[in-house]
PDB file of C-alpha atoms in Angstrom:
ATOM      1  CA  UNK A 587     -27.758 -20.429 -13.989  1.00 35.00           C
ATOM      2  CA  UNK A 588     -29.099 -16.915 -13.550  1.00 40.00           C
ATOM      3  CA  UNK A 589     -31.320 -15.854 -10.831  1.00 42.00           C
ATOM      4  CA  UNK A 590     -35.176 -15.671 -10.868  1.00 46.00           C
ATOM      5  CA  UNK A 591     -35.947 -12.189  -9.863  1.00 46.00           C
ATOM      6  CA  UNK A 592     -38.521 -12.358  -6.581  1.00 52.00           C
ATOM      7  CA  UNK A 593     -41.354 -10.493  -6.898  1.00 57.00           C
ATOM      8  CA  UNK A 594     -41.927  -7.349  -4.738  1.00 60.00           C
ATOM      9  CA  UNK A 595     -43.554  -7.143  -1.608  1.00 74.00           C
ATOM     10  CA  UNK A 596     -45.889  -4.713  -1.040  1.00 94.00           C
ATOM     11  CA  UNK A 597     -44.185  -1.774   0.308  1.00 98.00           C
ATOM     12  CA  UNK A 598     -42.446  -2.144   3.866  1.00 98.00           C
ATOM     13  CA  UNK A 599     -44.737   0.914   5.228  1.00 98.00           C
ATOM     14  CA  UNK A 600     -48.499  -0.439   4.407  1.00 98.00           C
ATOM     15  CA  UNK A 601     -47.029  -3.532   6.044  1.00 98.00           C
ATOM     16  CA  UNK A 602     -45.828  -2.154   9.078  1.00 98.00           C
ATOM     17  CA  UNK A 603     -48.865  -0.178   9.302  1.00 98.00           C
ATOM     18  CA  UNK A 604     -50.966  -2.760   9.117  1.00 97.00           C
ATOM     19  CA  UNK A 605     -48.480  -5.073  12.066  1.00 97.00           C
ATOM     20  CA  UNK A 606     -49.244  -1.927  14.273  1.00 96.00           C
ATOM     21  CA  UNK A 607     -52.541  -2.062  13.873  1.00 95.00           C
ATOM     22  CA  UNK A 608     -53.081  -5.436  14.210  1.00 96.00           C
ATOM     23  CA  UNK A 609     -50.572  -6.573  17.030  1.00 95.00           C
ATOM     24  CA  UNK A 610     -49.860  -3.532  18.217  1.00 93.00           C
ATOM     25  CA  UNK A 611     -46.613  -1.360  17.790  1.00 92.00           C
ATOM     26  CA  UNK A 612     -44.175  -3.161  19.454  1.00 95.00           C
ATOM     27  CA  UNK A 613     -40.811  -4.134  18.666  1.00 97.00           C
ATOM     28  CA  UNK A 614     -38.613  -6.779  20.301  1.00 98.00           C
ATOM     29  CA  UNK A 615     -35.027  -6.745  20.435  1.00 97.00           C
ATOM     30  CA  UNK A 616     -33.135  -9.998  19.875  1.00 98.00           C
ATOM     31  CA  UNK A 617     -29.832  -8.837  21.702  1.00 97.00           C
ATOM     32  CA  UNK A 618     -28.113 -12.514  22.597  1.00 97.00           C
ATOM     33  CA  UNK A 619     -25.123 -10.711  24.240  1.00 95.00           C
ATOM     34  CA  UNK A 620     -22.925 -13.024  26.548  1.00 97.00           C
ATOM     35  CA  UNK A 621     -24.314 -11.615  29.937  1.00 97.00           C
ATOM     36  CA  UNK A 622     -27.866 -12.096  29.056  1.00 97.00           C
ATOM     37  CA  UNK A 623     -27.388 -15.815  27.845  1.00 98.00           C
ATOM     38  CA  UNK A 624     -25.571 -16.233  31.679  1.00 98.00           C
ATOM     39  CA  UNK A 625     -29.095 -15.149  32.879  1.00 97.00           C
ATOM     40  CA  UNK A 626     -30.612 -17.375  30.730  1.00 98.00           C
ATOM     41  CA  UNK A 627     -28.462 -20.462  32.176  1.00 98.00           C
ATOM     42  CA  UNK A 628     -26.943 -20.659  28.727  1.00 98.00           C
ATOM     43  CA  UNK A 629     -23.281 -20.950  27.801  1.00 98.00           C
ATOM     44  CA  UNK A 630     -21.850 -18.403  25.082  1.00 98.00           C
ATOM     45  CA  UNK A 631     -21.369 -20.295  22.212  1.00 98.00           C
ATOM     46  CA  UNK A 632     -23.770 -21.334  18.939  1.00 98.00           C
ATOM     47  CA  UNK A 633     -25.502 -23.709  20.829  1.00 98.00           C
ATOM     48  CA  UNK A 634     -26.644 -21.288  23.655  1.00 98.00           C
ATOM     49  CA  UNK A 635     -27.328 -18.561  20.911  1.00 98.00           C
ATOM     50  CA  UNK A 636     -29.340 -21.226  18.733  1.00 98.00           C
ATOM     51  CA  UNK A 637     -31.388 -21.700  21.850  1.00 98.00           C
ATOM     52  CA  UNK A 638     -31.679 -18.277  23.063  1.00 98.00           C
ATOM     53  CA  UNK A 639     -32.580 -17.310  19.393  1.00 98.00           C
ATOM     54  CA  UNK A 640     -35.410 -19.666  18.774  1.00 98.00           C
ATOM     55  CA  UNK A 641     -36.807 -19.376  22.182  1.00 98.00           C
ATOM     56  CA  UNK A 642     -37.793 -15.973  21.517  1.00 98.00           C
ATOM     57  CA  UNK A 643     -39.011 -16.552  18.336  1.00 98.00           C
ATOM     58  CA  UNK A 644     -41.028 -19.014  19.472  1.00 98.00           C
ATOM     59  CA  UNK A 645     -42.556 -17.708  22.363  1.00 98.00           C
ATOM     60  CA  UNK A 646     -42.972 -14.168  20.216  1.00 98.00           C
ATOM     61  CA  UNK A 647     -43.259 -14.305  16.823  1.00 98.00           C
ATOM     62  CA  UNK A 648     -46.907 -14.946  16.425  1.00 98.00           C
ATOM     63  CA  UNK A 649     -48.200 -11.877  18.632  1.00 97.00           C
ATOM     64  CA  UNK A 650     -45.179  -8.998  18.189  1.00 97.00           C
ATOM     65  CA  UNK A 651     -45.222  -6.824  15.293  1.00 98.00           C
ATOM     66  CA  UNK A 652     -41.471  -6.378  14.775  1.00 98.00           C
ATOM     67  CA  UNK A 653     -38.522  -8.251  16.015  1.00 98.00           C
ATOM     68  CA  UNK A 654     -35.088  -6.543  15.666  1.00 98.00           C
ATOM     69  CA  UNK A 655     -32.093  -9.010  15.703  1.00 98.00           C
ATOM     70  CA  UNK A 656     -28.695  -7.495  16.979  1.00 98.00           C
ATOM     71  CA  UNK A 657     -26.508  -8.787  13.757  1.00 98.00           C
ATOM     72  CA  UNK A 658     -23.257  -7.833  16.361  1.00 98.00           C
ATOM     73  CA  UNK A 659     -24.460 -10.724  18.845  1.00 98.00           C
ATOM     74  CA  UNK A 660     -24.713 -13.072  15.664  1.00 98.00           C
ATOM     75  CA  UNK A 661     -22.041 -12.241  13.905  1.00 98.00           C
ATOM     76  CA  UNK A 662     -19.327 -12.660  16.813  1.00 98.00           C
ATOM     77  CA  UNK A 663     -19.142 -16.431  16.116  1.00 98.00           C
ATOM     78  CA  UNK A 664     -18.767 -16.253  12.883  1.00 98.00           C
ATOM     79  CA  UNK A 665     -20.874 -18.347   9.431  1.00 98.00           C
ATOM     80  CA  UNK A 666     -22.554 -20.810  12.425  1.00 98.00           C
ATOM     81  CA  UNK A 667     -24.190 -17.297  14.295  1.00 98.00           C
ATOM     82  CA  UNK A 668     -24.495 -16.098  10.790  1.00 98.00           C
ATOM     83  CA  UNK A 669     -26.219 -19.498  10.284  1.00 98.00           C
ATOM     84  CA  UNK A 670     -28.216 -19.035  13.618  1.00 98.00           C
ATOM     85  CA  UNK A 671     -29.220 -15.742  12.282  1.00 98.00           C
ATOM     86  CA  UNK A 672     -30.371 -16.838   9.064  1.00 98.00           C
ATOM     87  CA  UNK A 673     -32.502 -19.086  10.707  1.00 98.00           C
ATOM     88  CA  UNK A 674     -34.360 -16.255  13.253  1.00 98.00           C
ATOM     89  CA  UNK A 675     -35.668 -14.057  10.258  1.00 98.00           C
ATOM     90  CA  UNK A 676     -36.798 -17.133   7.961  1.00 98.00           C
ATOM     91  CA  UNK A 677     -38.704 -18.318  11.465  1.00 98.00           C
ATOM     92  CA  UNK A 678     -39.875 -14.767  12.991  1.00 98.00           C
ATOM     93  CA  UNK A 679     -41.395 -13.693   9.015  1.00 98.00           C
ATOM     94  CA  UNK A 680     -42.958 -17.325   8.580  1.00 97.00           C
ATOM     95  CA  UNK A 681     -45.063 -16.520  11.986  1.00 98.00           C
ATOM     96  CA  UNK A 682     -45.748 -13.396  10.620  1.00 97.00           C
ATOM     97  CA  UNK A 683     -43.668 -10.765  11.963  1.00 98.00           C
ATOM     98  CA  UNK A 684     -41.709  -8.066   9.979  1.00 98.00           C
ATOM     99  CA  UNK A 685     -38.029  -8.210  10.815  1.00 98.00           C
ATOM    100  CA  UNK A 686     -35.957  -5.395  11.161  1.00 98.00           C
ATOM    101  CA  UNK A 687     -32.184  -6.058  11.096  1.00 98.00           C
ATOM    102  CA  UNK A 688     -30.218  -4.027  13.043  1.00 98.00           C
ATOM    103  CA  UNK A 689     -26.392  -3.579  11.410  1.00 98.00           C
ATOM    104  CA  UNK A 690     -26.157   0.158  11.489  1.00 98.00           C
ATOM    105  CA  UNK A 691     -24.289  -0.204   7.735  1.00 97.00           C
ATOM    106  CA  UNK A 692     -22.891   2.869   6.309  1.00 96.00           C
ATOM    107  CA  UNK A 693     -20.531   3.165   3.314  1.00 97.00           C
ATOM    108  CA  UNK A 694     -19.857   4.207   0.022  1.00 97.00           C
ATOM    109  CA  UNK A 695     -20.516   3.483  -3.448  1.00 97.00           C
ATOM    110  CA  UNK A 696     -20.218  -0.695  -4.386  1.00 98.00           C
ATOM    111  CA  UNK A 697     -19.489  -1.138  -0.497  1.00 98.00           C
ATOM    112  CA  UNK A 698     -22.903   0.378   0.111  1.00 98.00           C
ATOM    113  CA  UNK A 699     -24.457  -1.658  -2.435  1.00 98.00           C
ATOM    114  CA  UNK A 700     -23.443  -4.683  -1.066  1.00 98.00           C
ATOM    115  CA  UNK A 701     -24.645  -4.305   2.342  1.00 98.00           C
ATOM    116  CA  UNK A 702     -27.770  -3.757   0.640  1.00 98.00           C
ATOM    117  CA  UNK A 703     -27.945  -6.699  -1.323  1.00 98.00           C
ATOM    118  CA  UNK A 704     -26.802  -8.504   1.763  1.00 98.00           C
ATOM    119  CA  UNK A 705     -29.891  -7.483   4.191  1.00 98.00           C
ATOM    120  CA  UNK A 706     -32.151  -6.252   1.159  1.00 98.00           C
ATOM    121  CA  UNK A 707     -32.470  -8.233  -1.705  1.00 98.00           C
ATOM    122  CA  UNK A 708     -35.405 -10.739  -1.230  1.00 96.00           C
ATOM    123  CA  UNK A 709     -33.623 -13.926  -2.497  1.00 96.00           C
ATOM    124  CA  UNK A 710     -30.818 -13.212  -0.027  1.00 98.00           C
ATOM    125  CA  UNK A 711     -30.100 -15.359   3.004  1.00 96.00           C
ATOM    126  CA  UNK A 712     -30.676 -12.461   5.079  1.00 98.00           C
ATOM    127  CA  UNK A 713     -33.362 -10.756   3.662  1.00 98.00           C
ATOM    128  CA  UNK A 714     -35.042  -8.660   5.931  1.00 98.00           C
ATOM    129  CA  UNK A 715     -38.158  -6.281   6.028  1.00 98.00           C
ATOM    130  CA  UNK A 716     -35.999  -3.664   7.547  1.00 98.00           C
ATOM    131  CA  UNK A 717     -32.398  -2.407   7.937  1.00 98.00           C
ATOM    132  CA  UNK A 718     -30.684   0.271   9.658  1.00 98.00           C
ATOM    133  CA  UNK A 719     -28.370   2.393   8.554  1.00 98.00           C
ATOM    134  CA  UNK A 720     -25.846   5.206   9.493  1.00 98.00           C
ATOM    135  CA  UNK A 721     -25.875   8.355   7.024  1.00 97.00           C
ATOM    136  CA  UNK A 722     -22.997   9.949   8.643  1.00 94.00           C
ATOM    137  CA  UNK A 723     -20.632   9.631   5.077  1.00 96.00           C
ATOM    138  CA  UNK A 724     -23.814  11.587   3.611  1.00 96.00           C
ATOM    139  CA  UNK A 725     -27.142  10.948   3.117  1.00 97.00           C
ATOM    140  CA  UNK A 726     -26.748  10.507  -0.647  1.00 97.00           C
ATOM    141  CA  UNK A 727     -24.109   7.227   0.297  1.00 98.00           C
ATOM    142  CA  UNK A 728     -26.994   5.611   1.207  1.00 98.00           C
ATOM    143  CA  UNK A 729     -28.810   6.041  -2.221  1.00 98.00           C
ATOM    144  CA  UNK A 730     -28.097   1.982  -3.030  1.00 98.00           C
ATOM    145  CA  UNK A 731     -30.036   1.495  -0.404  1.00 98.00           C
ATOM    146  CA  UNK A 732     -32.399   3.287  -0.259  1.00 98.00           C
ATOM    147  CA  UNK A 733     -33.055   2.208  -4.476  1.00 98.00           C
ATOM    148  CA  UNK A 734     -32.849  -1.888  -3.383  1.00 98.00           C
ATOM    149  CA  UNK A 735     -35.086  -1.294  -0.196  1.00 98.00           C
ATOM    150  CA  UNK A 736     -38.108   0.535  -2.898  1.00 98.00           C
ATOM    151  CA  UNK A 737     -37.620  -2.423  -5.636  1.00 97.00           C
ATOM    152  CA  UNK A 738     -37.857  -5.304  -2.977  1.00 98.00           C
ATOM    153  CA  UNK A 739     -41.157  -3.756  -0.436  1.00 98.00           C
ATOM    154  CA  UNK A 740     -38.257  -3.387   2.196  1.00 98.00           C
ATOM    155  CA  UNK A 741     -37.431  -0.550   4.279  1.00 98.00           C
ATOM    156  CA  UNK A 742     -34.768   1.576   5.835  1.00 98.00           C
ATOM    157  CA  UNK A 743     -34.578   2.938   9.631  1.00 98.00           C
ATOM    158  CA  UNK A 744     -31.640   6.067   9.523  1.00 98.00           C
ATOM    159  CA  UNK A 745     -29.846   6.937  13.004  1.00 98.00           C
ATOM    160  CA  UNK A 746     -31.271  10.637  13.151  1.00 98.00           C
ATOM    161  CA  UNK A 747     -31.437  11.131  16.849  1.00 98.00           C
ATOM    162  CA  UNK A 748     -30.084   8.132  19.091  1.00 95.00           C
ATOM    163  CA  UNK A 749     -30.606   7.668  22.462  1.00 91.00           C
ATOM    164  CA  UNK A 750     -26.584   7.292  23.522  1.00 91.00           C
ATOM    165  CA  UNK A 751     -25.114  10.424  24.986  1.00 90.00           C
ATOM    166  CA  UNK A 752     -22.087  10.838  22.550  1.00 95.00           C
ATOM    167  CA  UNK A 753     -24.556  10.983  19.804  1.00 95.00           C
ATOM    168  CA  UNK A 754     -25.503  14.156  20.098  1.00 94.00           C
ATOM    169  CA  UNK A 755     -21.758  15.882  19.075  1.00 96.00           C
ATOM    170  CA  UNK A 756     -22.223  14.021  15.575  1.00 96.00           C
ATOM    171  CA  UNK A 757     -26.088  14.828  15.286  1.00 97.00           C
ATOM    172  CA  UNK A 758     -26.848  17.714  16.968  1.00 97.00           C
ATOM    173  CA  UNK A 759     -24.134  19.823  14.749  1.00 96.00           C
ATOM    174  CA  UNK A 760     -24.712  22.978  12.956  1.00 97.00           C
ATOM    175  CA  UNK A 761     -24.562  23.263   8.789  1.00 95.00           C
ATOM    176  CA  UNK A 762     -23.711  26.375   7.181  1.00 93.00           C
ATOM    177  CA  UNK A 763     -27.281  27.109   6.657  1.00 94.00           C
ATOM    178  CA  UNK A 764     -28.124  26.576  10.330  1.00 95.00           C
ATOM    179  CA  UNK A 765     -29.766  23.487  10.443  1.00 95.00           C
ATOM    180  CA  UNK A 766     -28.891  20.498  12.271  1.00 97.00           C
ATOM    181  CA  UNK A 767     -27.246  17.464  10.872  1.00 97.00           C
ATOM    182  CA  UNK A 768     -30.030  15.216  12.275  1.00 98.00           C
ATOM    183  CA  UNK A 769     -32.901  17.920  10.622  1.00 98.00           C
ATOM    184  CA  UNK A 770     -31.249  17.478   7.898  1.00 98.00           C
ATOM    185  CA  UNK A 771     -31.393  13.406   7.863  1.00 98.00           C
ATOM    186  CA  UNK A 772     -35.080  14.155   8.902  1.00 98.00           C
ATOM    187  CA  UNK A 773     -35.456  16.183   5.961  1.00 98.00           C
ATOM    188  CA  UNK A 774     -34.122  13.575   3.285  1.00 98.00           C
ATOM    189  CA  UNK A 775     -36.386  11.313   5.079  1.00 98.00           C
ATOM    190  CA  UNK A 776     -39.849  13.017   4.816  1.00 98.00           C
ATOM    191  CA  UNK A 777     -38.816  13.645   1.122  1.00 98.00           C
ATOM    192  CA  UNK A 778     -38.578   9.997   0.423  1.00 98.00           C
ATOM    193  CA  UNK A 779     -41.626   9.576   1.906  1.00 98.00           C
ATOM    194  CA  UNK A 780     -43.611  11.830   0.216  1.00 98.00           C
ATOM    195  CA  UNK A 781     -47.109  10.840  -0.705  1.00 97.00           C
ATOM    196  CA  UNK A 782     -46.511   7.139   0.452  1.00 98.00           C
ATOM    197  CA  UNK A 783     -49.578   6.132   2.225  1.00 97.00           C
ATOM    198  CA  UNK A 784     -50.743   4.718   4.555  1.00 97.00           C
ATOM    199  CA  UNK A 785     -46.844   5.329   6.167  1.00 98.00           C
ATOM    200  CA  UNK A 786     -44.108   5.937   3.767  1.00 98.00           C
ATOM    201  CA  UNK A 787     -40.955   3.025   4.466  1.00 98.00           C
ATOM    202  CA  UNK A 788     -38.121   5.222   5.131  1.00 99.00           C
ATOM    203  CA  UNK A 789     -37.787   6.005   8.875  1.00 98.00           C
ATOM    204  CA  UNK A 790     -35.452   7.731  11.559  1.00 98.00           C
ATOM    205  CA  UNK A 791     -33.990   5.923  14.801  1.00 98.00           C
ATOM    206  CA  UNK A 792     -35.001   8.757  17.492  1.00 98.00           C
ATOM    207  CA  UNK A 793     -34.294   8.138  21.100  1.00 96.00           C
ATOM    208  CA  UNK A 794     -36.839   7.733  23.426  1.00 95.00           C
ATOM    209  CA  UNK A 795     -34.863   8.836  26.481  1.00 94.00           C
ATOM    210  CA  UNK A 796     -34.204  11.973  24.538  1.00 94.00           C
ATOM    211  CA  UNK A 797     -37.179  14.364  25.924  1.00 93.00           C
ATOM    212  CA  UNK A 798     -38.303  17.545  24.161  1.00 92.00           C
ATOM    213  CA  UNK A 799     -37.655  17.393  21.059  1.00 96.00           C
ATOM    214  CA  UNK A 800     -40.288  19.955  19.646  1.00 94.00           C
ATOM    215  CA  UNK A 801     -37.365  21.799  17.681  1.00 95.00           C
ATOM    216  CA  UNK A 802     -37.397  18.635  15.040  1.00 97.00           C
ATOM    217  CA  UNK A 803     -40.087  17.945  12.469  1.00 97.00           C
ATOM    218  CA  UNK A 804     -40.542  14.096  13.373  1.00 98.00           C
ATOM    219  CA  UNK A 805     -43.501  14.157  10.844  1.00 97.00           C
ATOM    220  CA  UNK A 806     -41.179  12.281   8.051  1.00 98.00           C
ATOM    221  CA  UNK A 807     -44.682  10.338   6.734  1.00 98.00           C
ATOM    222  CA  UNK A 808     -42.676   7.308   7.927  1.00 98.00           C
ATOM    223  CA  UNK A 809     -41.961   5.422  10.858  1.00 98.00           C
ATOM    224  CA  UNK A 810     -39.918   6.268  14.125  1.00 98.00           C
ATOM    225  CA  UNK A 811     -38.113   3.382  15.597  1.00 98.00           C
ATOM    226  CA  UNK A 812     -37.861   4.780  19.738  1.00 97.00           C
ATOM    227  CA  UNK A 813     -35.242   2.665  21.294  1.00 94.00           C
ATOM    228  CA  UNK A 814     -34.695   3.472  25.464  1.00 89.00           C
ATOM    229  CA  UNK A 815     -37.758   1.840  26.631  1.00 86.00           C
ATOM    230  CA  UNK A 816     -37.361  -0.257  29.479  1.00 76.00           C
ATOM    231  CA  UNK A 817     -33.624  -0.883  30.915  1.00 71.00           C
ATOM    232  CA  UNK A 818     -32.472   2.453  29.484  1.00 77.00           C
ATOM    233  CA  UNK A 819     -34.788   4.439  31.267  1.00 82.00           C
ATOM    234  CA  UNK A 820     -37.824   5.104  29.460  1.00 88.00           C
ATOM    235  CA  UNK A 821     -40.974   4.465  29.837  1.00 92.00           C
ATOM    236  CA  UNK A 822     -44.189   4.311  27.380  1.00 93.00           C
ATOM    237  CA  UNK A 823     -45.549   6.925  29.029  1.00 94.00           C
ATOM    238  CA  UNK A 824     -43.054   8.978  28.276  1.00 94.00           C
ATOM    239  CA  UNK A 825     -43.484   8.729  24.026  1.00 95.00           C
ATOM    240  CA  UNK A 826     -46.409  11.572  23.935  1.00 95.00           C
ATOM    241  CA  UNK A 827     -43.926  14.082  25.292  1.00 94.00           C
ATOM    242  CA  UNK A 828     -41.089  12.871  23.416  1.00 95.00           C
ATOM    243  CA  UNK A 829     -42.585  12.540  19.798  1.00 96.00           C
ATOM    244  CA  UNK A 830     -45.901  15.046  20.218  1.00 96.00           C
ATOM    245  CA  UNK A 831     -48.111  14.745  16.908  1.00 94.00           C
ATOM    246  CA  UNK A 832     -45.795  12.132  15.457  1.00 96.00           C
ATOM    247  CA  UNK A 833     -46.344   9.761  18.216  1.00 96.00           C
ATOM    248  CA  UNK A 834     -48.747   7.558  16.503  1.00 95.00           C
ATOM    249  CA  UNK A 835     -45.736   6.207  14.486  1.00 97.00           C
ATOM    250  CA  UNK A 836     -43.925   5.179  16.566  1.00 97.00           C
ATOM    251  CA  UNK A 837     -42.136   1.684  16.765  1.00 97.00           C
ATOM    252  CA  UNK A 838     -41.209   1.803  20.663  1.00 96.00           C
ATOM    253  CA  UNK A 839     -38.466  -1.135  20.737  1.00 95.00           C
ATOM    254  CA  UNK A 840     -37.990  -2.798  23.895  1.00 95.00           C
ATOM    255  CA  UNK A 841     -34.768  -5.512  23.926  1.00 95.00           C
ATOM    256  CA  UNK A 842     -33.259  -6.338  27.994  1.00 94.00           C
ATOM    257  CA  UNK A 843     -36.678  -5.162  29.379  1.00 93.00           C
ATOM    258  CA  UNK A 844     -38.600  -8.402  27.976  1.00 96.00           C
ATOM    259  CA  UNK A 845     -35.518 -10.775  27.555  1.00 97.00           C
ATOM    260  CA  UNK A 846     -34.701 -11.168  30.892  1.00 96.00           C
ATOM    261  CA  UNK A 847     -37.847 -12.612  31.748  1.00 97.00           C
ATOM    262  CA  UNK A 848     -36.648 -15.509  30.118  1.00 97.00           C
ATOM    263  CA  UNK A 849     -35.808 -18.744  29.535  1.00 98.00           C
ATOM    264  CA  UNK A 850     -39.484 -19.152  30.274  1.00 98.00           C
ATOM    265  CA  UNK A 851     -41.613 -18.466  27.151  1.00 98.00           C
ATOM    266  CA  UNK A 852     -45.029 -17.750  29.070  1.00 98.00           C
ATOM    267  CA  UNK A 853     -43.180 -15.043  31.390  1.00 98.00           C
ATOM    268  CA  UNK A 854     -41.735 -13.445  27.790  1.00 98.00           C
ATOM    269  CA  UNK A 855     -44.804 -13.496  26.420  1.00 98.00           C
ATOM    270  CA  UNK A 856     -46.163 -11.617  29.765  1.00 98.00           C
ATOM    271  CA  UNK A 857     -43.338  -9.033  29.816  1.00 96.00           C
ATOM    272  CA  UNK A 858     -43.931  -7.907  26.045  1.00 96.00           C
ATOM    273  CA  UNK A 859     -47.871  -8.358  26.740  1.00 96.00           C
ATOM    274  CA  UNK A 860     -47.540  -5.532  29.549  1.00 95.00           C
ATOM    275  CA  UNK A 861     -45.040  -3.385  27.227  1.00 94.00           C
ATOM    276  CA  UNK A 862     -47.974  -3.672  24.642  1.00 94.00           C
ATOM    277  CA  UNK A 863     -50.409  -2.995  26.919  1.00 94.00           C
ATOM    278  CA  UNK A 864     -48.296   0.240  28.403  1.00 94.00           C
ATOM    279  CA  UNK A 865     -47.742   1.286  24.798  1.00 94.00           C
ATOM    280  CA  UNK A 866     -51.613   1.382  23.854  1.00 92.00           C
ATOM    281  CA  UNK A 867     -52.324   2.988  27.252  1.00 93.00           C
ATOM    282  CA  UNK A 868     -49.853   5.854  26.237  1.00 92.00           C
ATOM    283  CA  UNK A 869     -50.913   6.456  22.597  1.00 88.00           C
ATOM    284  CA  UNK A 870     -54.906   6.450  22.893  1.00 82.00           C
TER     285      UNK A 870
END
């Protein structure tokens, strides 16, 4: 029996656009790791994860823009997170929020491919709005990718200037020609994006504990997922400075500094409320 082919989404860029401006630009982080279920009163196993999982989606999924599952924190038990997992993104898109998986997949050729069809293709299990990807075995590896992600309305999110410290030895190296490897990445972006409007679909993970970072052109004409707000130090406040005229596409993500509010759904739905609020407040 062969496969009916789904029908495209509109493109993953008019409908994050459109998620900002209606819910604002926020973006949760589903991070289950062992430490934060303790909080939570949970044990670390499936059931604790199921809970954790659908908690948040329930208490967030009809006001958030984004949610970005953690696939490490699913995948660590195995097909019944996997299962868990599968669950989250049918549950989070069906109240109306994009999901953006984070898996940081990078290979080559059929390998590369296959992660795609894995997190991209829209009768998959998995199928997500978003991925993220590393282009550190060259930008062009990613070219399955990027292909599935324009023929399905999803989207890509490329580590181009990450908020962890040893980052910068990888991404903050000098070409030949003088540029940067993470202008570079920057570069391929805003040509992908070129002419895609309202906000082209293929964006850069940039740091938002990173400060100045004037010497990069952040205007890719797509989106800018800013992890670092909240437990690693960042505030929303602190986006104008970081991101300058590109700030208005922003996707500030916020993970610990909402979930440990829980198990209680109104106090979630407080914490990521003020985020919001804080977010707005910074960008107007």
């Amino acid at each position: 029996m062969t496969r009916e082919a789904a029908q495209p989404a509109a493109p993953f860029g008019a409908r994050l656009r459109r998620a900002m401006d209606e819910r604002g630009p926020l973006c949760v982080g589903i991070d289950p790791h062992a430490s934060l279920l303790a909080d939570w009163g949970l044990n670390d196993d499936v059931a604790g994860l199921a809970r954790f999982t659908r908690t948040v989606v329930e208490a967030l999924g009809e006001t958030v823009a984004v949610f970005k599952p953690q696939s490490a924190f699913f995948e660590r038990f195995g097909s019944r997170g996997l299962a868990v997992l599968e669950t989250a993104v049918v549950e989070a898109r069906e109240r109306g929020a994009l999901v953006l998986m984070d898996a940081k997949r990078g290979d080559i050729g059929s390998t590369m491919a296959a992660y795609a069809e894995t997190f991209l293709r829209q009768d998959s299990p998995l199928f997500s709005d978003a991925l993220t990807v590393s282009p550190y075995l060259g930008y062009g590896s990613l070219r399955p990718a990027v292909d599935l992600a324009r023929e399905s309305g999803a989207g890509l999110f490329v580590l181009a200037l990450t908020s962890n410290p040893e980052g910068a030895e990888v991404q903050r190296a000098v070409r030949e020609d003088g540029s940067t490897l993470a202008a570079t990445m920057l570069g391929h972006l805003a040509a992908e994006n070129a002419g895609a409007e309202p906000l082209g679909s293929f964006g850069a993970v940039v740091g938002a504990t990173l400060g100045d970072l004037s010497s990069f052109d952040l205007a890719i004409n797509g989106p800018l997922l800013a992890p670092g707000i909240g437990a690693q130090g960042a505030t929303p406040a602190d986006l104008p400075k970081v991101f300058g005229n590109a700030v208005h596409n922003v996707v500030p993500s916020v993970s610990r500094g909402v979930l440990r509010h829980g198990p209680d759904p109104a106090a979630l739905r407080a914490a990521a409320d003020r985020f919001a609020d804080e977010v707005r407040t910074a960008l107007a």
